[in-house]
GROMACS .gro file of C-alpha atoms in nm:
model
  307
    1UNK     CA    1  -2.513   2.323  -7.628
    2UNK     CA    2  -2.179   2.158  -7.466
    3UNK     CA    3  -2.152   2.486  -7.292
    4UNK     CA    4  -2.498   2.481  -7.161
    5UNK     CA    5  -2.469   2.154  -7.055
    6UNK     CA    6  -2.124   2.205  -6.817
    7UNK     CA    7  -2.313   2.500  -6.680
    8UNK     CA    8  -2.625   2.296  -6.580
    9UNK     CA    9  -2.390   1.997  -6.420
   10UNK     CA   10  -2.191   2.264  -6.222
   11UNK     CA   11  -2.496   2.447  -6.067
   12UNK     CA   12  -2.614   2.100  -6.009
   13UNK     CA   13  -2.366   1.984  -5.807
   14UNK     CA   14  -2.379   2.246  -5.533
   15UNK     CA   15  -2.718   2.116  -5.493
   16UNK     CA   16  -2.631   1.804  -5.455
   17UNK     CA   17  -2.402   1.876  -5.198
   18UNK     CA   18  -2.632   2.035  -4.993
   19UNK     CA   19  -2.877   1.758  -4.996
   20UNK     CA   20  -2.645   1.479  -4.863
   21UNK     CA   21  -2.511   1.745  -4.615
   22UNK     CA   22  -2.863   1.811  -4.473
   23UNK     CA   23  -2.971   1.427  -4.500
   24UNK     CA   24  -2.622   1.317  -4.310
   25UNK     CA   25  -2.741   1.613  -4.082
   26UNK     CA   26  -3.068   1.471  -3.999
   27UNK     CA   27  -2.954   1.139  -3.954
   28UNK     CA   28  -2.701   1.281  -3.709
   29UNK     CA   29  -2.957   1.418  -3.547
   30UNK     CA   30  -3.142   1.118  -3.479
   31UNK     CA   31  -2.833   0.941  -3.353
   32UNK     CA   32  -2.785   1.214  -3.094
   33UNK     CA   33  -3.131   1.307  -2.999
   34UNK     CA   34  -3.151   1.033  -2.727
   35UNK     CA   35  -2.833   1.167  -2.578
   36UNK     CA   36  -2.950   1.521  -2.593
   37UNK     CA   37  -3.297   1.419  -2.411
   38UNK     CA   38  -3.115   1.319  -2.158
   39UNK     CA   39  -2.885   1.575  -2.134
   40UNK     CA   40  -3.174   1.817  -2.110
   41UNK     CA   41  -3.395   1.621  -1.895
   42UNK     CA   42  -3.119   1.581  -1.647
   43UNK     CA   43  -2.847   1.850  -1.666
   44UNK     CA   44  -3.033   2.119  -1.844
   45UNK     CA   45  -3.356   2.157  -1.692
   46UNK     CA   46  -3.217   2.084  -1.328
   47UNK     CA   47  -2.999   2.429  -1.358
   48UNK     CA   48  -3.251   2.601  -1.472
   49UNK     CA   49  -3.528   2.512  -1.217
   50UNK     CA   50  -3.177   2.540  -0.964
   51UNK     CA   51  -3.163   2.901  -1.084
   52UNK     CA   52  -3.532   2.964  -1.070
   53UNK     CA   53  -3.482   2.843  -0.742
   54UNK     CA   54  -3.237   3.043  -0.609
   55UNK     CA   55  -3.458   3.323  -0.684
   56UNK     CA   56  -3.728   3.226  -0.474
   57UNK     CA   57  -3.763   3.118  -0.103
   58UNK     CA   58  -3.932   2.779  -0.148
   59UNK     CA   59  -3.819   2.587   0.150
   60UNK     CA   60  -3.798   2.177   0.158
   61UNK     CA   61  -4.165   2.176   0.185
   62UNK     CA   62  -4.266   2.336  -0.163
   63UNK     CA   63  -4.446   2.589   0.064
   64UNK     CA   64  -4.381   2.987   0.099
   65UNK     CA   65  -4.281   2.965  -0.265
   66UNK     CA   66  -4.257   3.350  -0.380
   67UNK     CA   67  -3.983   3.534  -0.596
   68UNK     CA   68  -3.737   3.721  -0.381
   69UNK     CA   69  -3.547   3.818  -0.662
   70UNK     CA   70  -3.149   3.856  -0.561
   71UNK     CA   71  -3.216   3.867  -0.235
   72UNK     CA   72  -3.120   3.561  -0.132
   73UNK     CA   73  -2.804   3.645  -0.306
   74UNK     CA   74  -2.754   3.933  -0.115
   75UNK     CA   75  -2.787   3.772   0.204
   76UNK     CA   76  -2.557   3.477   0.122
   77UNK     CA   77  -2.277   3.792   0.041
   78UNK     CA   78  -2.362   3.941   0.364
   79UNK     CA   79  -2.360   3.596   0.542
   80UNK     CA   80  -2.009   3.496   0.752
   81UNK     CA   81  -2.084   3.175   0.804
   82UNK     CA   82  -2.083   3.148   0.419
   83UNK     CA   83  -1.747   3.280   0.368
   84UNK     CA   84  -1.621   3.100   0.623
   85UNK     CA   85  -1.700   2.737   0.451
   86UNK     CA   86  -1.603   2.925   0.128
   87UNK     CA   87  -1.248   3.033   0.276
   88UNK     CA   88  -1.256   2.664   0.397
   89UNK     CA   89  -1.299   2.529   0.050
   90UNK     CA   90  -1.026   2.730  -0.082
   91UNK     CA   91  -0.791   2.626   0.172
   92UNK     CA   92  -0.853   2.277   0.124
   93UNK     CA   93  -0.824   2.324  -0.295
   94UNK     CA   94  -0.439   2.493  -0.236
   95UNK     CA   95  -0.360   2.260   0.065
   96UNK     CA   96  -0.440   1.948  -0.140
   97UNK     CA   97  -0.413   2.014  -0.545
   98UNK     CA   98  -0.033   2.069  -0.528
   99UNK     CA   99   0.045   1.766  -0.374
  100UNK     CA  100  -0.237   1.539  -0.600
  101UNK     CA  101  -0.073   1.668  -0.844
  102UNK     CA  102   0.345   1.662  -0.766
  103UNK     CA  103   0.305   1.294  -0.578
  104UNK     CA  104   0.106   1.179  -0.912
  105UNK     CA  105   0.399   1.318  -1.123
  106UNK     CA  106   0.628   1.140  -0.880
  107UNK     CA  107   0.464   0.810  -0.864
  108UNK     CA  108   0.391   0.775  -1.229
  109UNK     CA  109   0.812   0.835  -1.303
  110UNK     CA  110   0.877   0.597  -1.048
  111UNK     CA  111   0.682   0.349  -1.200
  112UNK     CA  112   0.799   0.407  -1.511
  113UNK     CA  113   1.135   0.340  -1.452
  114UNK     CA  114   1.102   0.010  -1.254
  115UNK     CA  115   1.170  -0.282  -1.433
  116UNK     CA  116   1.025  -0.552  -1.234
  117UNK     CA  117   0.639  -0.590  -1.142
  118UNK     CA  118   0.457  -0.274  -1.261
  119UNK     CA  119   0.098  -0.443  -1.215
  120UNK     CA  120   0.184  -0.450  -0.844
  121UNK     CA  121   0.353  -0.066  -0.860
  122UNK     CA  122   0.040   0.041  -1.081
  123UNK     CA  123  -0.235  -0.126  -0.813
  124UNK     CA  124  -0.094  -0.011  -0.503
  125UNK     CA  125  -0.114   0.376  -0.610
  126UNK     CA  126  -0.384   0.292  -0.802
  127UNK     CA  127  -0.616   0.112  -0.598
  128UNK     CA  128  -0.709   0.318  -0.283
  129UNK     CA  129  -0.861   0.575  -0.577
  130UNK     CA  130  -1.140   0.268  -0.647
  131UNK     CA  131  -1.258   0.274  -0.294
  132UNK     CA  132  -1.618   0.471  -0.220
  133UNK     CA  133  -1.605   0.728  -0.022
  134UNK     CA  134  -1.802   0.578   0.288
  135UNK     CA  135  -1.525   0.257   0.319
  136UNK     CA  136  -1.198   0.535   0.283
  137UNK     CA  137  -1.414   0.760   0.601
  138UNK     CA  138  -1.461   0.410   0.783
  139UNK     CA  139  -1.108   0.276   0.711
  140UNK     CA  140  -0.919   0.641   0.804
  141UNK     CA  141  -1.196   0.661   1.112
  142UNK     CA  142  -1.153   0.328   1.249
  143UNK     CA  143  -0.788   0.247   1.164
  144UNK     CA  144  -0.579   0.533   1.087
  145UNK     CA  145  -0.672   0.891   1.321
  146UNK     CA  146  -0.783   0.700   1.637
  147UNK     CA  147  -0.612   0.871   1.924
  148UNK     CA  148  -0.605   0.608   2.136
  149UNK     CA  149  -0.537   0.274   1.904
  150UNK     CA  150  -0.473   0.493   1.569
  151UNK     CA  151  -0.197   0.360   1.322
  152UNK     CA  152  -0.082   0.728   1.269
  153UNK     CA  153  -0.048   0.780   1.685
  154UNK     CA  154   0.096   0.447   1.734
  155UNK     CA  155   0.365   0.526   1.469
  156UNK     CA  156   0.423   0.853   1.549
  157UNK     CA  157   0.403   0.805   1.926
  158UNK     CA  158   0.170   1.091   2.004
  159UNK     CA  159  -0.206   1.112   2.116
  160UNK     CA  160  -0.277   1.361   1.904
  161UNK     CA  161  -0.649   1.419   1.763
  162UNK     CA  162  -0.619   1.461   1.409
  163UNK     CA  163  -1.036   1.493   1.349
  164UNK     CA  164  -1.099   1.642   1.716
  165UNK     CA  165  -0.812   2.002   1.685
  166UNK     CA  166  -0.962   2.241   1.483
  167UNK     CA  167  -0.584   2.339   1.380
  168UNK     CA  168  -0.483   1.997   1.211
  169UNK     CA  169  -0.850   1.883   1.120
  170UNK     CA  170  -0.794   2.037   0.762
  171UNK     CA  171  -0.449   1.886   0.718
  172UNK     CA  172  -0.591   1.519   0.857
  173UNK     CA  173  -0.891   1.595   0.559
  174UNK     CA  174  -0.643   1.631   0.311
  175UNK     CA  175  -0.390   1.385   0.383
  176UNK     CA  176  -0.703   1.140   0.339
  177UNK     CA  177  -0.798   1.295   0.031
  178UNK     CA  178  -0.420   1.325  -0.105
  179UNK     CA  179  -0.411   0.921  -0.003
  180UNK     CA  180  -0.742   0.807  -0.168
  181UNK     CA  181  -0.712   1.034  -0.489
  182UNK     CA  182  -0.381   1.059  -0.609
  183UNK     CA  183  -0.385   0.709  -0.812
  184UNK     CA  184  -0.575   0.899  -1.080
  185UNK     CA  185  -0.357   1.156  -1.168
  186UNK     CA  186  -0.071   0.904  -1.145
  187UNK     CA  187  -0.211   0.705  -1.395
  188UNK     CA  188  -0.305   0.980  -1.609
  189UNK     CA  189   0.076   1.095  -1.559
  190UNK     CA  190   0.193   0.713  -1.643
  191UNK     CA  191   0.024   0.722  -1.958
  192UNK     CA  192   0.169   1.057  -2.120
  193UNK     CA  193   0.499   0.881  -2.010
  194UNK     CA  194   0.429   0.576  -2.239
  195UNK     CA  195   0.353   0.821  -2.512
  196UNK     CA  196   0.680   1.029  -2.532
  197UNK     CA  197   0.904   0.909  -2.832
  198UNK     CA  198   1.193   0.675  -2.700
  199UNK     CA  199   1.413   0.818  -2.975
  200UNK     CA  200   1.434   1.158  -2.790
  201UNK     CA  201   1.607   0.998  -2.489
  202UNK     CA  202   1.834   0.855  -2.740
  203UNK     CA  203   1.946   1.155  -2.899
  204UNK     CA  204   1.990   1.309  -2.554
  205UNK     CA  205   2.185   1.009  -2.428
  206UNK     CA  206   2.430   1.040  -2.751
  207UNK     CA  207   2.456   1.445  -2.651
  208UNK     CA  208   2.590   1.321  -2.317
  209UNK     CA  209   2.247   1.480  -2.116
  210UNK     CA  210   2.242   1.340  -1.764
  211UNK     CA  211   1.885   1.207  -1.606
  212UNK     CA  212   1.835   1.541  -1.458
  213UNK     CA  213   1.883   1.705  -1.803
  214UNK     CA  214   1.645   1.448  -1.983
  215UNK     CA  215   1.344   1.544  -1.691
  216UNK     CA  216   1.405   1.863  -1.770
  217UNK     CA  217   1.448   1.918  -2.089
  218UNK     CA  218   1.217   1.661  -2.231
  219UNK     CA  219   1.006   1.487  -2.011
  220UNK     CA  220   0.852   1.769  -1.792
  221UNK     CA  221   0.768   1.994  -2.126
  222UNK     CA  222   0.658   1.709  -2.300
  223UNK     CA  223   0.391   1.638  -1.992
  224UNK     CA  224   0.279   1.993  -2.014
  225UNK     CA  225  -0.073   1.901  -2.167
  226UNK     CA  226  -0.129   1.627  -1.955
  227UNK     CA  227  -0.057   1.884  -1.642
  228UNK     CA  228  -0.255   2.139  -1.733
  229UNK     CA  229  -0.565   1.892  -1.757
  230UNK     CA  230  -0.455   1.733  -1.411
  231UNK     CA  231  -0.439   2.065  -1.267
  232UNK     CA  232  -0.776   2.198  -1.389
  233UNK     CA  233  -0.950   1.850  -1.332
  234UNK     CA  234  -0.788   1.880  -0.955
  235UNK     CA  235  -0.939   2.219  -0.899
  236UNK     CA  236  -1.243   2.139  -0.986
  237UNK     CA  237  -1.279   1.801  -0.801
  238UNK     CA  238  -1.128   2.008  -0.453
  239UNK     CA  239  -1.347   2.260  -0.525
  240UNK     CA  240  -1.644   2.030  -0.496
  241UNK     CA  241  -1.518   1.850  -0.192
  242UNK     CA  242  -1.820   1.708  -0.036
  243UNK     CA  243  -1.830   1.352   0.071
  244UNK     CA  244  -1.516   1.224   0.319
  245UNK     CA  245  -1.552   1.557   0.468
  246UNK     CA  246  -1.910   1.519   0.518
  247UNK     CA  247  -1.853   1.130   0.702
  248UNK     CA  248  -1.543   1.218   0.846
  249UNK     CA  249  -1.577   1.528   1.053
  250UNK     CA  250  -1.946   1.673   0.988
  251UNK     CA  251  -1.738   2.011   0.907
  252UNK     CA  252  -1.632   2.025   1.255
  253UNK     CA  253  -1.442   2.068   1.455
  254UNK     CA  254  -1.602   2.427   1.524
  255UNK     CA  255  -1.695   2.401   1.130
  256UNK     CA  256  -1.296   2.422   1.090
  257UNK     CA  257  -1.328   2.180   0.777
  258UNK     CA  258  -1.692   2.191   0.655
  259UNK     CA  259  -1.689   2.329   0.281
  260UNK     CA  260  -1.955   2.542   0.080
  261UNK     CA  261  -2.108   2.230  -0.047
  262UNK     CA  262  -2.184   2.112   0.309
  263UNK     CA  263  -2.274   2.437   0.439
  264UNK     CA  264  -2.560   2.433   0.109
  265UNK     CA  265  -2.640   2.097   0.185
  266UNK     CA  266  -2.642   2.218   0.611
  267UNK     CA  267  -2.904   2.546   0.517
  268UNK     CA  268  -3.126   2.326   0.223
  269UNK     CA  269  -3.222   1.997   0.449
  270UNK     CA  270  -3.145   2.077   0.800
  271UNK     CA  271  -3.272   2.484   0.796
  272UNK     CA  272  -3.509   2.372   0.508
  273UNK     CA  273  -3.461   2.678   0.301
  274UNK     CA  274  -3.439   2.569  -0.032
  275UNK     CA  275  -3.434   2.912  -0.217
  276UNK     CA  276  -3.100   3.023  -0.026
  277UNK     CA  277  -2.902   2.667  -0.016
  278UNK     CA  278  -2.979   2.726  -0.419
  279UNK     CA  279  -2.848   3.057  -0.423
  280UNK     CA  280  -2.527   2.938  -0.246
  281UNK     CA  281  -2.475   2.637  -0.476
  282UNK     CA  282  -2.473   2.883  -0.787
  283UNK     CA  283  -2.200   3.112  -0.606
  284UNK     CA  284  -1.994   2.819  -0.632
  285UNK     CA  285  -2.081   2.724  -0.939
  286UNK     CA  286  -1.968   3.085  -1.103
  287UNK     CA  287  -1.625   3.072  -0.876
  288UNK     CA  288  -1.584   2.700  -1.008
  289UNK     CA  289  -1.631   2.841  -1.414
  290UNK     CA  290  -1.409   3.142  -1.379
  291UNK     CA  291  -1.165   2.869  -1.197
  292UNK     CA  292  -1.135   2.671  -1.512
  293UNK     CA  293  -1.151   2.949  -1.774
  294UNK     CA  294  -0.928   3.131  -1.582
  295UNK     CA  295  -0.726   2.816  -1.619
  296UNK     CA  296  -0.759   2.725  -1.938
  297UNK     CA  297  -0.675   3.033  -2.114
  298UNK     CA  298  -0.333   3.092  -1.883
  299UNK     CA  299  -0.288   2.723  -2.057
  300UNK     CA  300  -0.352   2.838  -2.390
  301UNK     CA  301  -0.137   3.135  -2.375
  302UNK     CA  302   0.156   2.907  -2.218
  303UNK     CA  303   0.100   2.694  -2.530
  304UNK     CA  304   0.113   2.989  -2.752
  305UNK     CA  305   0.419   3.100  -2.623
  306UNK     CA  306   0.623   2.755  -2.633
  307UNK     CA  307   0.517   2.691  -2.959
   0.00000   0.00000   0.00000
């Protein structure tokens, strides 16, 4: 009977398991499903009517909708002007992610050392990366690249027309970008600083390591993680470079700056074809996820390897 009994109590408490997992389940479930609404109603839904899209040649009208298949694909491939703002995207990702992401590094162990004011140190990198887009165009337009009355001319001593030469228009794009941006990966730098254990500076100190030794033994591999998000988060934000480039320069001069995002934005609501600005948009948007998993898994097998 006592045997019996055991046996019942164990096969009854699988059961019971199972129940509180599927209730905690269900009320999970309701705790997410506004999220997930949302998620689908706005993120979801879009990319798949996007991708419908793509395959179509709707134009901004709604009219002429009919399925064209991959051909609007195969004309984007075929298409210079494409490749052109594409090769102008990628420039501007290499000419500006390695300095967003050295001058962060730089700033945030500056900062970190100094004794004496860090609010101020921490809002003046900080602070430009607050501004919208529209005042950084107006304040860079109006203050800063003027040839005539420009603070960069007048300091420099030059006329030179940093928006109006289509061989310094990309470099003038990214200085503004490096200037308005760089306060968030300096803070996110600033912060893995205040998390690395004092004690291991100590015990370095006591081995007789110099500062150099310290950055590079302990600092710089202890910031690895923190990198390797900075750098994927940077190639994905240059990647989608849109807006200062857009008020700035229009993609000129002789579309020597404008970016795949424009050149969508260009065919969809100035040439009004829909179906082929989609079809360009989801180019980038496969480049943009073999980017980051690209990325991620060189990360993961650094990690594998230093650990």
């Amino acid at each position: 009977m006592m045997t019996t009994t055991v046996a019942a109590r164990a096969t009854a408490a699988p059961v019971a398991k199972v129940k509180v997992r599927r209730a905690w389940t269900q009320h999970g479930l309701l705790f997410v499903a506004p999220f997930l609404l949302i998620y689908v109603a706005f993120l979801v839904w879009p990319t798949v009517l996007g991708f419908r899209m793509s395959l179509s040649s709707v134009n901004i009208a709604g009219s002429n909708d009919r399925l064209v298949g991959f051909g609007n694909y195969a004309e984007a491939f075929g298409d210079p002007r494409m490749w052109h703002s594409l090769w102008n995207t990628l420039v501007f990702t290499v000419l500006s992610t390695i300095p967003l992401v050295l001058l962060g590094l730089g700033f945030a162990l500056l900062v970190h050392h100094l004794r004496f004011v860090q609010w101020l140190w921490r809002l003046s990198f900080f602070g430009p990366f607050l501004l919208p887009s529209a005042v950084v165009a107006l304040l860079w337009l109006q203050m800063i690249y003027p040839p005539d009355y420009g603070l960069l001319n007048g300091t420099l001593s030059t006329d030179t027309l940093w928006l109006g030469d289509p061989s310094i228009a990309m470099w003038s794009m990214v200085l503004t970008t490096v200037w308005w941006t760089v306060g968030f990966n300096f803070l996110l730098y600033l912060a893995a600083l205040q998390s690395i254990p004092q004690h291991l500076y100590e015990a370095a100190a006591i081995d007789g390591a110099s500062a150099w030794d310290k950055l590079r033994s302990i600092t710089l591999p202890m910031l690895g993680r923190t990198t390797a998000l900075i750098v994927v988060l940077q190639l994905l934000a240059s990647l989608k470079v849109f807006d200062q480039i857009y008020l700035m320069t229009g993609g000129g001069p002789e579309d020597s700056t404008r970016p795949i995002i424009e050149y969508a934005y260009d065919v969809g609501f100035t040439g009004y074809r829909i179906g082929y600005a989609s079809a360009v948009s989801y180019i980038l948007f496969v480049l943009i996820v073999i980017v980051s998993l690209g990325q991620l898994r060189l990360f993961r097998k650094r990690a594998e390897v230093s650990s």
